[in-house]
Amino acid sequence: MSVSDEYITRVQQLDELVANVQDTFAHTTCTERMPQVLRDCVSSNGDHLSAEAVTCLLQLADDMVNNAEVPLPSTFPEQAAKSPTSKHWESLLAGKGYRWQNSPWFLVER
């Protein structure tokens, strides 16, 4: 799978929907729905996940709720190396200071 430069350019030109507006679908999804899905995943599959995976999933859920900074793919070099889109995400996120609730919705949903 690859992402074209044209696609990235189009994404960057769109108006950004963000999750920092109370009582919107984006806000509720980022602060309630997605964290609950992560917690449910751990609850339902914890026996099949490593302790590290459980910790990471629960930390991600907390980060979304607490509006932590969105980490760059380069923060996780081993995983980033496996994804053909990591360099594109890095270019979209780098230097923007995005947090889970002020990032473009497209990025949060991914």
PDB file of N, CA and C in Angstrom:
ATOM      1  N   MET A   1       0.848  -1.176   0.000  1.00  0.00           N
ATOM      2  CA  MET A   1       0.000   0.000   0.000  1.00  0.00           C
ATOM      3  C   MET A   1       0.886   1.230   0.000  1.00  0.00           C
ATOM      4  N   SER A   2       0.561   2.170  -0.836  1.00  0.00           N
ATOM      5  CA  SER A   2       1.310   3.427  -0.827  1.00  0.00           C
ATOM      6  C   SER A   2       0.323   4.583  -0.884  1.00  0.00           C
ATOM      7  N   VAL A   3       0.785   5.712  -0.437  1.00  0.00           N
ATOM      8  CA  VAL A   3      -0.028   6.923  -0.426  1.00  0.00           C
ATOM      9  C   VAL A   3       0.631   7.916  -1.362  1.00  0.00           C
ATOM     10  N   SER A   4      -0.120   8.405  -2.323  1.00  0.00           N
ATOM     11  CA  SER A   4       0.471   9.327  -3.292  1.00  0.00           C
ATOM     12  C   SER A   4       0.659  10.714  -2.694  1.00  0.00           C
ATOM     13  N   ASP A   5       1.631  11.419  -3.221  1.00  0.00           N
ATOM     14  CA  ASP A   5       1.856  12.799  -2.791  1.00  0.00           C
ATOM     15  C   ASP A   5       0.641  13.666  -3.108  1.00  0.00           C
ATOM     16  N   GLU A   6      -0.042  13.359  -4.197  1.00  0.00           N
ATOM     17  CA  GLU A   6      -1.242  14.115  -4.564  1.00  0.00           C
ATOM     18  C   GLU A   6      -2.330  13.960  -3.500  1.00  0.00           C
ATOM     19  N   TYR A   7      -2.473  12.754  -2.983  1.00  0.00           N
ATOM     20  CA  TYR A   7      -3.467  12.504  -1.940  1.00  0.00           C
ATOM     21  C   TYR A   7      -3.131  13.296  -0.679  1.00  0.00           C
ATOM     22  N   ILE A   8      -1.874  13.259  -0.276  1.00  0.00           N
ATOM     23  CA  ILE A   8      -1.449  14.000   0.911  1.00  0.00           C
ATOM     24  C   ILE A   8      -1.697  15.488   0.708  1.00  0.00           C
ATOM     25  N   THR A   9      -1.408  16.001  -0.470  1.00  0.00           N
ATOM     26  CA  THR A   9      -1.647  17.416  -0.767  1.00  0.00           C
ATOM     27  C   THR A   9      -3.127  17.749  -0.643  1.00  0.00           C
ATOM     28  N   ARG A  10      -3.997  16.880  -1.166  1.00  0.00           N
ATOM     29  CA  ARG A  10      -5.444  17.110  -1.051  1.00  0.00           C
ATOM     30  C   ARG A  10      -5.887  17.125   0.402  1.00  0.00           C
ATOM     31  N   VAL A  11      -5.384  16.196   1.190  1.00  0.00           N
ATOM     32  CA  VAL A  11      -5.747  16.137   2.610  1.00  0.00           C
ATOM     33  C   VAL A  11      -5.343  17.430   3.305  1.00  0.00           C
ATOM     34  N   GLN A  12      -4.160  17.927   2.998  1.00  0.00           N
ATOM     35  CA  GLN A  12      -3.661  19.140   3.643  1.00  0.00           C
ATOM     36  C   GLN A  12      -4.465  20.380   3.249  1.00  0.00           C
ATOM     37  N   GLN A  13      -5.180  20.344   2.142  1.00  0.00           N
ATOM     38  CA  GLN A  13      -5.948  21.499   1.679  1.00  0.00           C
ATOM     39  C   GLN A  13      -7.372  21.539   2.226  1.00  0.00           C
ATOM     40  N   LEU A  14      -7.847  20.456   2.795  1.00  0.00           N
ATOM     41  CA  LEU A  14      -9.219  20.399   3.297  1.00  0.00           C
ATOM     42  C   LEU A  14      -9.361  21.163   4.610  1.00  0.00           C
ATOM     43  N   ASP A  15     -10.560  21.689   4.852  1.00  0.00           N
ATOM     44  CA  ASP A  15     -10.840  22.282   6.155  1.00  0.00           C
ATOM     45  C   ASP A  15     -10.717  21.196   7.209  1.00  0.00           C
ATOM     46  N   GLU A  16     -10.139  21.552   8.321  1.00  0.00           N
ATOM     47  CA  GLU A  16      -9.893  20.565   9.358  1.00  0.00           C
ATOM     48  C   GLU A  16     -11.049  20.488  10.347  1.00  0.00           C
ATOM     49  N   LEU A  17     -11.566  19.290  10.517  1.00  0.00           N
ATOM     50  CA  LEU A  17     -12.534  18.992  11.558  1.00  0.00           C
ATOM     51  C   LEU A  17     -11.719  18.501  12.740  1.00  0.00           C
ATOM     52  N   VAL A  18     -11.915  19.108  13.902  1.00  0.00           N
ATOM     53  CA  VAL A  18     -11.135  18.730  15.082  1.00  0.00           C
ATOM     54  C   VAL A  18     -12.063  18.295  16.210  1.00  0.00           C
ATOM     55  N   ALA A  19     -11.476  17.652  17.220  1.00  0.00           N
ATOM     56  CA  ALA A  19     -12.273  17.080  18.305  1.00  0.00           C
ATOM     57  C   ALA A  19     -12.321  17.961  19.544  1.00  0.00           C
ATOM     58  N   ASN A  20     -11.904  19.203  19.442  1.00  0.00           N
ATOM     59  CA  ASN A  20     -11.880  20.051  20.639  1.00  0.00           C
ATOM     60  C   ASN A  20     -13.126  20.916  20.795  1.00  0.00           C
ATOM     61  N   VAL A  21     -14.154  20.625  20.025  1.00  0.00           N
ATOM     62  CA  VAL A  21     -15.417  21.349  20.143  1.00  0.00           C
ATOM     63  C   VAL A  21     -16.394  20.454  20.908  1.00  0.00           C
ATOM     64  N   GLN A  22     -16.755  20.884  22.122  1.00  0.00           N
ATOM     65  CA  GLN A  22     -17.652  20.107  22.977  1.00  0.00           C
ATOM     66  C   GLN A  22     -18.957  19.759  22.260  1.00  0.00           C
ATOM     67  N   ASP A  23     -19.534  18.648  22.632  1.00  0.00           N
ATOM     68  CA  ASP A  23     -20.841  18.204  22.136  1.00  0.00           C
ATOM     69  C   ASP A  23     -20.884  18.001  20.625  1.00  0.00           C
ATOM     70  N   THR A  24     -19.755  17.623  20.038  1.00  0.00           N
ATOM     71  CA  THR A  24     -19.735  17.259  18.624  1.00  0.00           C
ATOM     72  C   THR A  24     -19.401  15.777  18.513  1.00  0.00           C
ATOM     73  N   PHE A  25     -19.722  15.213  17.366  1.00  0.00           N
ATOM     74  CA  PHE A  25     -19.404  13.807  17.125  1.00  0.00           C
ATOM     75  C   PHE A  25     -17.908  13.560  17.300  1.00  0.00           C
ATOM     76  N   ALA A  26     -17.084  14.451  16.746  1.00  0.00           N
ATOM     77  CA  ALA A  26     -15.634  14.269  16.818  1.00  0.00           C
ATOM     78  C   ALA A  26     -15.146  14.277  18.265  1.00  0.00           C
ATOM     79  N   HIS A  27     -15.637  15.203  19.066  1.00  0.00           N
ATOM     80  CA  HIS A  27     -15.204  15.293  20.465  1.00  0.00           C
ATOM     81  C   HIS A  27     -15.637  14.054  21.249  1.00  0.00           C
ATOM     82  N   THR A  28     -16.885  13.671  21.116  1.00  0.00           N
ATOM     83  CA  THR A  28     -17.388  12.503  21.834  1.00  0.00           C
ATOM     84  C   THR A  28     -16.655  11.237  21.401  1.00  0.00           C
ATOM     85  N   THR A  29     -16.377  11.123  20.119  1.00  0.00           N
ATOM     86  CA  THR A  29     -15.662   9.950  19.633  1.00  0.00           C
ATOM     87  C   THR A  29     -14.252   9.893  20.194  1.00  0.00           C
ATOM     88  N   CYS A  30     -13.568  11.020  20.211  1.00  0.00           N
ATOM     89  CA  CYS A  30     -12.178  11.057  20.675  1.00  0.00           C
ATOM     90  C   CYS A  30     -12.060  10.900  22.187  1.00  0.00           C
ATOM     91  N   THR A  31     -12.999  11.432  22.924  1.00  0.00           N
ATOM     92  CA  THR A  31     -12.886  11.417  24.385  1.00  0.00           C
ATOM     93  C   THR A  31     -13.658  10.281  25.053  1.00  0.00           C
ATOM     94  N   GLU A  32     -14.591   9.661  24.322  1.00  0.00           N
ATOM     95  CA  GLU A  32     -15.387   8.587  24.914  1.00  0.00           C
ATOM     96  C   GLU A  32     -15.373   7.303  24.086  1.00  0.00           C
ATOM     97  N   ARG A  33     -15.812   7.398  22.827  1.00  0.00           N
ATOM     98  CA  ARG A  33     -15.992   6.183  22.026  1.00  0.00           C
ATOM     99  C   ARG A  33     -14.684   5.431  21.778  1.00  0.00           C
ATOM    100  N   MET A  34     -13.705   6.111  21.201  1.00  0.00           N
ATOM    101  CA  MET A  34     -12.457   5.416  20.871  1.00  0.00           C
ATOM    102  C   MET A  34     -11.731   4.906  22.116  1.00  0.00           C
ATOM    103  N   PRO A  35     -11.629   5.691  23.194  1.00  0.00           N
ATOM    104  CA  PRO A  35     -11.005   5.135  24.398  1.00  0.00           C
ATOM    105  C   PRO A  35     -11.749   3.899  24.928  1.00  0.00           C
ATOM    106  N   GLN A  36     -13.079   3.913  24.847  1.00  0.00           N
ATOM    107  CA  GLN A  36     -13.843   2.756  25.318  1.00  0.00           C
ATOM    108  C   GLN A  36     -13.608   1.543  24.429  1.00  0.00           C
ATOM    109  N   VAL A  37     -13.482   1.751  23.134  1.00  0.00           N
ATOM    110  CA  VAL A  37     -13.174   0.638  22.228  1.00  0.00           C
ATOM    111  C   VAL A  37     -11.825   0.019  22.607  1.00  0.00           C
ATOM    112  N   LEU A  38     -10.844   0.859  22.900  1.00  0.00           N
ATOM    113  CA  LEU A  38      -9.532   0.347  23.308  1.00  0.00           C
ATOM    114  C   LEU A  38      -9.627  -0.438  24.613  1.00  0.00           C
ATOM    115  N   ARG A  39     -10.357   0.103  25.576  1.00  0.00           N
ATOM    116  CA  ARG A  39     -10.516  -0.602  26.858  1.00  0.00           C
ATOM    117  C   ARG A  39     -11.281  -1.915  26.684  1.00  0.00           C
ATOM    118  N   ASP A  40     -12.311  -1.895  25.829  1.00  0.00           N
ATOM    119  CA  ASP A  40     -13.063  -3.122  25.550  1.00  0.00           C
ATOM    120  C   ASP A  40     -12.173  -4.167  24.877  1.00  0.00           C
ATOM    121  N   CYS A  41     -11.303  -3.713  24.000  1.00  0.00           N
ATOM    122  CA  CYS A  41     -10.367  -4.621  23.335  1.00  0.00           C
ATOM    123  C   CYS A  41      -9.498  -5.326  24.367  1.00  0.00           C
ATOM    124  N   VAL A  42      -8.981  -4.559  25.317  1.00  0.00           N
ATOM    125  CA  VAL A  42      -8.158  -5.143  26.381  1.00  0.00           C
ATOM    126  C   VAL A  42      -8.997  -6.087  27.234  1.00  0.00           C
ATOM    127  N   SER A  43     -10.191  -5.665  27.576  1.00  0.00           N
ATOM    128  CA  SER A  43     -11.059  -6.483  28.421  1.00  0.00           C
ATOM    129  C   SER A  43     -11.416  -7.808  27.746  1.00  0.00           C
ATOM    130  N   SER A  44     -11.711  -7.742  26.466  1.00  0.00           N
ATOM    131  CA  SER A  44     -12.144  -8.942  25.742  1.00  0.00           C
ATOM    132  C   SER A  44     -10.991  -9.822  25.277  1.00  0.00           C
ATOM    133  N   ASN A  45      -9.822  -9.232  25.095  1.00  0.00           N
ATOM    134  CA  ASN A  45      -8.707  -9.973  24.506  1.00  0.00           C
ATOM    135  C   ASN A  45      -7.456  -9.997  25.364  1.00  0.00           C
ATOM    136  N   GLY A  46      -7.563  -9.507  26.580  1.00  0.00           N
ATOM    137  CA  GLY A  46      -6.398  -9.405  27.446  1.00  0.00           C
ATOM    138  C   GLY A  46      -5.624 -10.692  27.611  1.00  0.00           C
ATOM    139  N   ASP A  47      -6.329 -11.819  27.592  1.00  0.00           N
ATOM    140  CA  ASP A  47      -5.657 -13.113  27.742  1.00  0.00           C
ATOM    141  C   ASP A  47      -4.765 -13.441  26.548  1.00  0.00           C
ATOM    142  N   HIS A  48      -5.017 -12.792  25.421  1.00  0.00           N
ATOM    143  CA  HIS A  48      -4.267 -13.073  24.195  1.00  0.00           C
ATOM    144  C   HIS A  48      -3.243 -11.986  23.876  1.00  0.00           C
ATOM    145  N   LEU A  49      -3.180 -10.956  24.698  1.00  0.00           N
ATOM    146  CA  LEU A  49      -2.268  -9.838  24.460  1.00  0.00           C
ATOM    147  C   LEU A  49      -1.107  -9.882  25.443  1.00  0.00           C
ATOM    148  N   SER A  50       0.023  -9.391  24.989  1.00  0.00           N
ATOM    149  CA  SER A  50       1.167  -9.294  25.896  1.00  0.00           C
ATOM    150  C   SER A  50       0.901  -8.185  26.912  1.00  0.00           C
ATOM    151  N   ALA A  51       1.610  -8.238  28.013  1.00  0.00           N
ATOM    152  CA  ALA A  51       1.479  -7.185  29.031  1.00  0.00           C
ATOM    153  C   ALA A  51       1.827  -5.828  28.425  1.00  0.00           C
ATOM    154  N   GLU A  52       2.821  -5.805  27.544  1.00  0.00           N
ATOM    155  CA  GLU A  52       3.210  -4.553  26.892  1.00  0.00           C
ATOM    156  C   GLU A  52       2.078  -4.014  26.016  1.00  0.00           C
ATOM    157  N   ALA A  53       1.421  -4.899  25.263  1.00  0.00           N
ATOM    158  CA  ALA A  53       0.316  -4.472  24.403  1.00  0.00           C
ATOM    159  C   ALA A  53      -0.831  -3.916  25.237  1.00  0.00           C
ATOM    160  N   VAL A  54      -1.146  -4.577  26.334  1.00  0.00           N
ATOM    161  CA  VAL A  54      -2.210  -4.101  27.229  1.00  0.00           C
ATOM    162  C   VAL A  54      -1.863  -2.713  27.752  1.00  0.00           C
ATOM    163  N   THR A  55      -0.641  -2.548  28.217  1.00  0.00           N
ATOM    164  CA  THR A  55      -0.202  -1.252  28.741  1.00  0.00           C
ATOM    165  C   THR A  55      -0.300  -0.168  27.672  1.00  0.00           C
ATOM    166  N   CYS A  56       0.153  -0.476  26.462  1.00  0.00           N
ATOM    167  CA  CYS A  56       0.122   0.510  25.370  1.00  0.00           C
ATOM    168  C   CYS A  56      -1.307   0.893  24.992  1.00  0.00           C
ATOM    169  N   LEU A  57      -2.194  -0.079  24.905  1.00  0.00           N
ATOM    170  CA  LEU A  57      -3.581   0.213  24.548  1.00  0.00           C
ATOM    171  C   LEU A  57      -4.269   1.060  25.615  1.00  0.00           C
ATOM    172  N   LEU A  58      -4.048   0.712  26.869  1.00  0.00           N
ATOM    173  CA  LEU A  58      -4.660   1.493  27.951  1.00  0.00           C
ATOM    174  C   LEU A  58      -4.058   2.892  28.035  1.00  0.00           C
ATOM    175  N   GLN A  59      -2.762   3.019  27.752  1.00  0.00           N
ATOM    176  CA  GLN A  59      -2.127   4.338  27.738  1.00  0.00           C
ATOM    177  C   GLN A  59      -2.699   5.183  26.609  1.00  0.00           C
ATOM    178  N   LEU A  60      -2.911   4.575  25.447  1.00  0.00           N
ATOM    179  CA  LEU A  60      -3.501   5.306  24.325  1.00  0.00           C
ATOM    180  C   LEU A  60      -4.897   5.804  24.686  1.00  0.00           C
ATOM    181  N   ALA A  61      -5.690   4.962  25.317  1.00  0.00           N
ATOM    182  CA  ALA A  61      -7.033   5.379  25.746  1.00  0.00           C
ATOM    183  C   ALA A  61      -6.945   6.575  26.687  1.00  0.00           C
ATOM    184  N   ASP A  62      -6.051   6.507  27.661  1.00  0.00           N
ATOM    185  CA  ASP A  62      -5.878   7.628  28.596  1.00  0.00           C
ATOM    186  C   ASP A  62      -5.361   8.879  27.890  1.00  0.00           C
ATOM    187  N   ASP A  63      -4.441   8.691  26.950  1.00  0.00           N
ATOM    188  CA  ASP A  63      -3.898   9.838  26.209  1.00  0.00           C
ATOM    189  C   ASP A  63      -4.993  10.567  25.435  1.00  0.00           C
ATOM    190  N   MET A  64      -5.909   9.828  24.848  1.00  0.00           N
ATOM    191  CA  MET A  64      -7.008  10.459  24.105  1.00  0.00           C
ATOM    192  C   MET A  64      -7.895  11.268  25.043  1.00  0.00           C
ATOM    193  N   VAL A  65      -8.260  10.670  26.154  1.00  0.00           N
ATOM    194  CA  VAL A  65      -9.128  11.344  27.124  1.00  0.00           C
ATOM    195  C   VAL A  65      -8.447  12.579  27.704  1.00  0.00           C
ATOM    196  N   ASN A  66      -7.157  12.465  27.995  1.00  0.00           N
ATOM    197  CA  ASN A  66      -6.418  13.549  28.649  1.00  0.00           C
ATOM    198  C   ASN A  66      -5.756  14.516  27.675  1.00  0.00           C
ATOM    199  N   ASN A  67      -6.036  14.343  26.377  1.00  0.00           N
ATOM    200  CA  ASN A  67      -5.561  15.265  25.346  1.00  0.00           C
ATOM    201  C   ASN A  67      -4.038  15.358  25.295  1.00  0.00           C
ATOM    202  N   ALA A  68      -3.390  14.209  25.365  1.00  0.00           N
ATOM    203  CA  ALA A  68      -1.929  14.160  25.277  1.00  0.00           C
ATOM    204  C   ALA A  68      -1.476  14.488  23.857  1.00  0.00           C
ATOM    205  N   GLU A  69      -0.204  14.799  23.718  1.00  0.00           N
ATOM    206  CA  GLU A  69       0.360  15.076  22.396  1.00  0.00           C
ATOM    207  C   GLU A  69       0.346  13.796  21.562  1.00  0.00           C
ATOM    208  N   VAL A  70       0.010  13.933  20.284  1.00  0.00           N
ATOM    209  CA  VAL A  70       0.020  12.793  19.368  1.00  0.00           C
ATOM    210  C   VAL A  70       1.484  12.485  19.038  1.00  0.00           C
ATOM    211  N   PRO A  71       1.941  11.262  19.312  1.00  0.00           N
ATOM    212  CA  PRO A  71       3.345  10.950  19.048  1.00  0.00           C
ATOM    213  C   PRO A  71       3.621  10.799  17.552  1.00  0.00           C
ATOM    214  N   LEU A  72       4.806  11.204  17.151  1.00  0.00           N
ATOM    215  CA  LEU A  72       5.229  11.018  15.765  1.00  0.00           C
ATOM    216  C   LEU A  72       5.553   9.545  15.530  1.00  0.00           C
ATOM    217  N   PRO A  73       5.364   9.061  14.306  1.00  0.00           N
ATOM    218  CA  PRO A  73       5.726   7.668  14.024  1.00  0.00           C
ATOM    219  C   PRO A  73       7.177   7.358  14.387  1.00  0.00           C
ATOM    220  N   SER A  74       8.064   8.334  14.226  1.00  0.00           N
ATOM    221  CA  SER A  74       9.479   8.103  14.531  1.00  0.00           C
ATOM    222  C   SER A  74       9.719   7.821  16.014  1.00  0.00           C
ATOM    223  N   THR A  75       8.725   8.098  16.845  1.00  0.00           N
ATOM    224  CA  THR A  75       8.819   7.765  18.264  1.00  0.00           C
ATOM    225  C   THR A  75       8.877   6.249  18.451  1.00  0.00           C
ATOM    226  N   PHE A  76       8.344   5.539  17.479  1.00  0.00           N
ATOM    227  CA  PHE A  76       8.289   4.074  17.516  1.00  0.00           C
ATOM    228  C   PHE A  76       8.976   3.526  16.261  1.00  0.00           C
ATOM    229  N   PRO A  77      10.310   3.617  16.183  1.00  0.00           N
ATOM    230  CA  PRO A  77      11.016   3.303  14.940  1.00  0.00           C
ATOM    231  C   PRO A  77      10.788   1.888  14.417  1.00  0.00           C
ATOM    232  N   GLU A  78      10.700   0.914  15.308  1.00  0.00           N
ATOM    233  CA  GLU A  78      10.507  -0.464  14.851  1.00  0.00           C
ATOM    234  C   GLU A  78       9.164  -0.620  14.141  1.00  0.00           C
ATOM    235  N   GLN A  79       8.104  -0.064  14.734  1.00  0.00           N
ATOM    236  CA  GLN A  79       6.783  -0.145  14.118  1.00  0.00           C
ATOM    237  C   GLN A  79       6.705   0.745  12.874  1.00  0.00           C
ATOM    238  N   ALA A  80       7.295   1.926  12.933  1.00  0.00           N
ATOM    239  CA  ALA A  80       7.249   2.852  11.798  1.00  0.00           C
ATOM    240  C   ALA A  80       7.908   2.245  10.567  1.00  0.00           C
ATOM    241  N   ALA A  81       8.963   1.479  10.778  1.00  0.00           N
ATOM    242  CA  ALA A  81       9.665   0.855   9.658  1.00  0.00           C
ATOM    243  C   ALA A  81       8.786  -0.152   8.923  1.00  0.00           C
ATOM    244  N   LYS A  82       7.781  -0.689   9.598  1.00  0.00           N
ATOM    245  CA  LYS A  82       6.895  -1.689   8.992  1.00  0.00           C
ATOM    246  C   LYS A  82       5.758  -1.069   8.188  1.00  0.00           C
ATOM    247  N   SER A  83       5.542   0.226   8.335  1.00  0.00           N
ATOM    248  CA  SER A  83       4.401   0.874   7.687  1.00  0.00           C
ATOM    249  C   SER A  83       4.848   1.729   6.507  1.00  0.00           C
ATOM    250  N   PRO A  84       4.277   1.484   5.331  1.00  0.00           N
ATOM    251  CA  PRO A  84       4.647   2.294   4.168  1.00  0.00           C
ATOM    252  C   PRO A  84       4.143   3.735   4.256  1.00  0.00           C
ATOM    253  N   THR A  85       3.270   4.019   5.204  1.00  0.00           N
ATOM    254  CA  THR A  85       2.726   5.380   5.312  1.00  0.00           C
ATOM    255  C   THR A  85       3.367   6.208   6.424  1.00  0.00           C
ATOM    256  N   SER A  86       4.297   5.640   7.173  1.00  0.00           N
ATOM    257  CA  SER A  86       4.890   6.356   8.312  1.00  0.00           C
ATOM    258  C   SER A  86       5.510   7.687   7.922  1.00  0.00           C
ATOM    259  N   LYS A  87       6.239   7.720   6.811  1.00  0.00           N
ATOM    260  CA  LYS A  87       6.888   8.982   6.424  1.00  0.00           C
ATOM    261  C   LYS A  87       5.847  10.046   6.088  1.00  0.00           C
ATOM    262  N   HIS A  88       4.720   9.637   5.551  1.00  0.00           N
ATOM    263  CA  HIS A  88       3.656  10.599   5.237  1.00  0.00           C
ATOM    264  C   HIS A  88       3.016  11.129   6.517  1.00  0.00           C
ATOM    265  N   TRP A  89       2.750  10.231   7.476  1.00  0.00           N
ATOM    266  CA  TRP A  89       2.196  10.683   8.755  1.00  0.00           C
ATOM    267  C   TRP A  89       3.168  11.615   9.452  1.00  0.00           C
ATOM    268  N   GLU A  90       4.444  11.273   9.389  1.00  0.00           N
ATOM    269  CA  GLU A  90       5.476  12.108  10.017  1.00  0.00           C
ATOM    270  C   GLU A  90       5.429  13.518   9.428  1.00  0.00           C
ATOM    271  N   SER A  91       5.313  13.608   8.097  1.00  0.00           N
ATOM    272  CA  SER A  91       5.296  14.933   7.462  1.00  0.00           C
ATOM    273  C   SER A  91       4.029  15.711   7.810  1.00  0.00           C
ATOM    274  N   LEU A  92       2.925  15.018   8.006  1.00  0.00           N
ATOM    275  CA  LEU A  92       1.681  15.697   8.376  1.00  0.00           C
ATOM    276  C   LEU A  92       1.686  16.169   9.831  1.00  0.00           C
ATOM    277  N   LEU A  93       2.352  15.427  10.705  1.00  0.00           N
ATOM    278  CA  LEU A  93       2.322  15.714  12.139  1.00  0.00           C
ATOM    279  C   LEU A  93       3.472  16.589  12.631  1.00  0.00           C
ATOM    280  N   ALA A  94       4.629  16.461  12.009  1.00  0.00           N
ATOM    281  CA  ALA A  94       5.857  17.087  12.522  1.00  0.00           C
ATOM    282  C   ALA A  94       5.718  18.597  12.682  1.00  0.00           C
ATOM    283  N   GLY A  95       6.126  19.066  13.853  1.00  0.00           N
ATOM    284  CA  GLY A  95       6.177  20.496  14.118  1.00  0.00           C
ATOM    285  C   GLY A  95       4.839  21.171  14.364  1.00  0.00           C
ATOM    286  N   LYS A  96       3.760  20.417  14.389  1.00  0.00           N
ATOM    287  CA  LYS A  96       2.431  21.013  14.532  1.00  0.00           C
ATOM    288  C   LYS A  96       1.958  21.055  15.985  1.00  0.00           C
ATOM    289  N   GLY A  97       2.595  20.286  16.861  1.00  0.00           N
ATOM    290  CA  GLY A  97       2.173  20.256  18.263  1.00  0.00           C
ATOM    291  C   GLY A  97       0.772  19.699  18.453  1.00  0.00           C
ATOM    292  N   TYR A  98       0.384  18.781  17.569  1.00  0.00           N
ATOM    293  CA  TYR A  98      -0.960  18.221  17.655  1.00  0.00           C
ATOM    294  C   TYR A  98      -1.150  17.419  18.935  1.00  0.00           C
ATOM    295  N   ARG A  99      -2.321  17.593  19.511  1.00  0.00           N
ATOM    296  CA  ARG A  99      -2.766  16.792  20.644  1.00  0.00           C
ATOM    297  C   ARG A  99      -3.994  16.025  20.143  1.00  0.00           C
ATOM    298  N   TRP A 100      -4.421  15.024  20.891  1.00  0.00           N
ATOM    299  CA  TRP A 100      -5.515  14.176  20.415  1.00  0.00           C
ATOM    300  C   TRP A 100      -6.785  14.962  20.122  1.00  0.00           C
ATOM    301  N   GLN A 101      -7.038  16.014  20.841  1.00  0.00           N
ATOM    302  CA  GLN A 101      -8.298  16.729  20.649  1.00  0.00           C
ATOM    303  C   GLN A 101      -8.175  18.000  19.810  1.00  0.00           C
ATOM    304  N   ASN A 102      -6.982  18.343  19.332  1.00  0.00           N
ATOM    305  CA  ASN A 102      -6.883  19.497  18.438  1.00  0.00           C
ATOM    306  C   ASN A 102      -6.272  19.122  17.098  1.00  0.00           C
ATOM    307  N   SER A 103      -6.122  17.838  16.863  1.00  0.00           N
ATOM    308  CA  SER A 103      -5.576  17.353  15.603  1.00  0.00           C
ATOM    309  C   SER A 103      -6.677  17.271  14.561  1.00  0.00           C
ATOM    310  N   PRO A 104      -6.310  17.353  13.284  1.00  0.00           N
ATOM    311  CA  PRO A 104      -7.320  17.127  12.250  1.00  0.00           C
ATOM    312  C   PRO A 104      -7.965  15.750  12.461  1.00  0.00           C
ATOM    313  N   TRP A 105      -9.261  15.722  12.349  1.00  0.00           N
ATOM    314  CA  TRP A 105     -10.020  14.500  12.602  1.00  0.00           C
ATOM    315  C   TRP A 105      -9.506  13.334  11.772  1.00  0.00           C
ATOM    316  N   PHE A 106      -9.126  13.603  10.544  1.00  0.00           N
ATOM    317  CA  PHE A 106      -8.615  12.558   9.660  1.00  0.00           C
ATOM    318  C   PHE A 106      -7.424  11.850  10.306  1.00  0.00           C
ATOM    319  N   LEU A 107      -6.557  12.593  10.953  1.00  0.00           N
ATOM    320  CA  LEU A 107      -5.386  11.997  11.596  1.00  0.00           C
ATOM    321  C   LEU A 107      -5.775  11.188  12.826  1.00  0.00           C
ATOM    322  N   VAL A 108      -6.692  11.705  13.604  1.00  0.00           N
ATOM    323  CA  VAL A 108      -7.119  11.012  14.828  1.00  0.00           C
ATOM    324  C   VAL A 108      -7.795   9.687  14.484  1.00  0.00           C
ATOM    325  N   GLU A 109      -8.606   9.683  13.465  1.00  0.00           N
ATOM    326  CA  GLU A 109      -9.331   8.472  13.073  1.00  0.00           C
ATOM    327  C   GLU A 109      -8.408   7.386  12.553  1.00  0.00           C
ATOM    328  N   ARG A 110      -7.263   7.743  12.089  1.00  0.00           N
ATOM    329  CA  ARG A 110      -6.318   6.766  11.556  1.00  0.00           C
ATOM    330  C   ARG A 110      -5.547   6.149  12.664  1.00  0.00           C
TER     331      ARG A 110
END
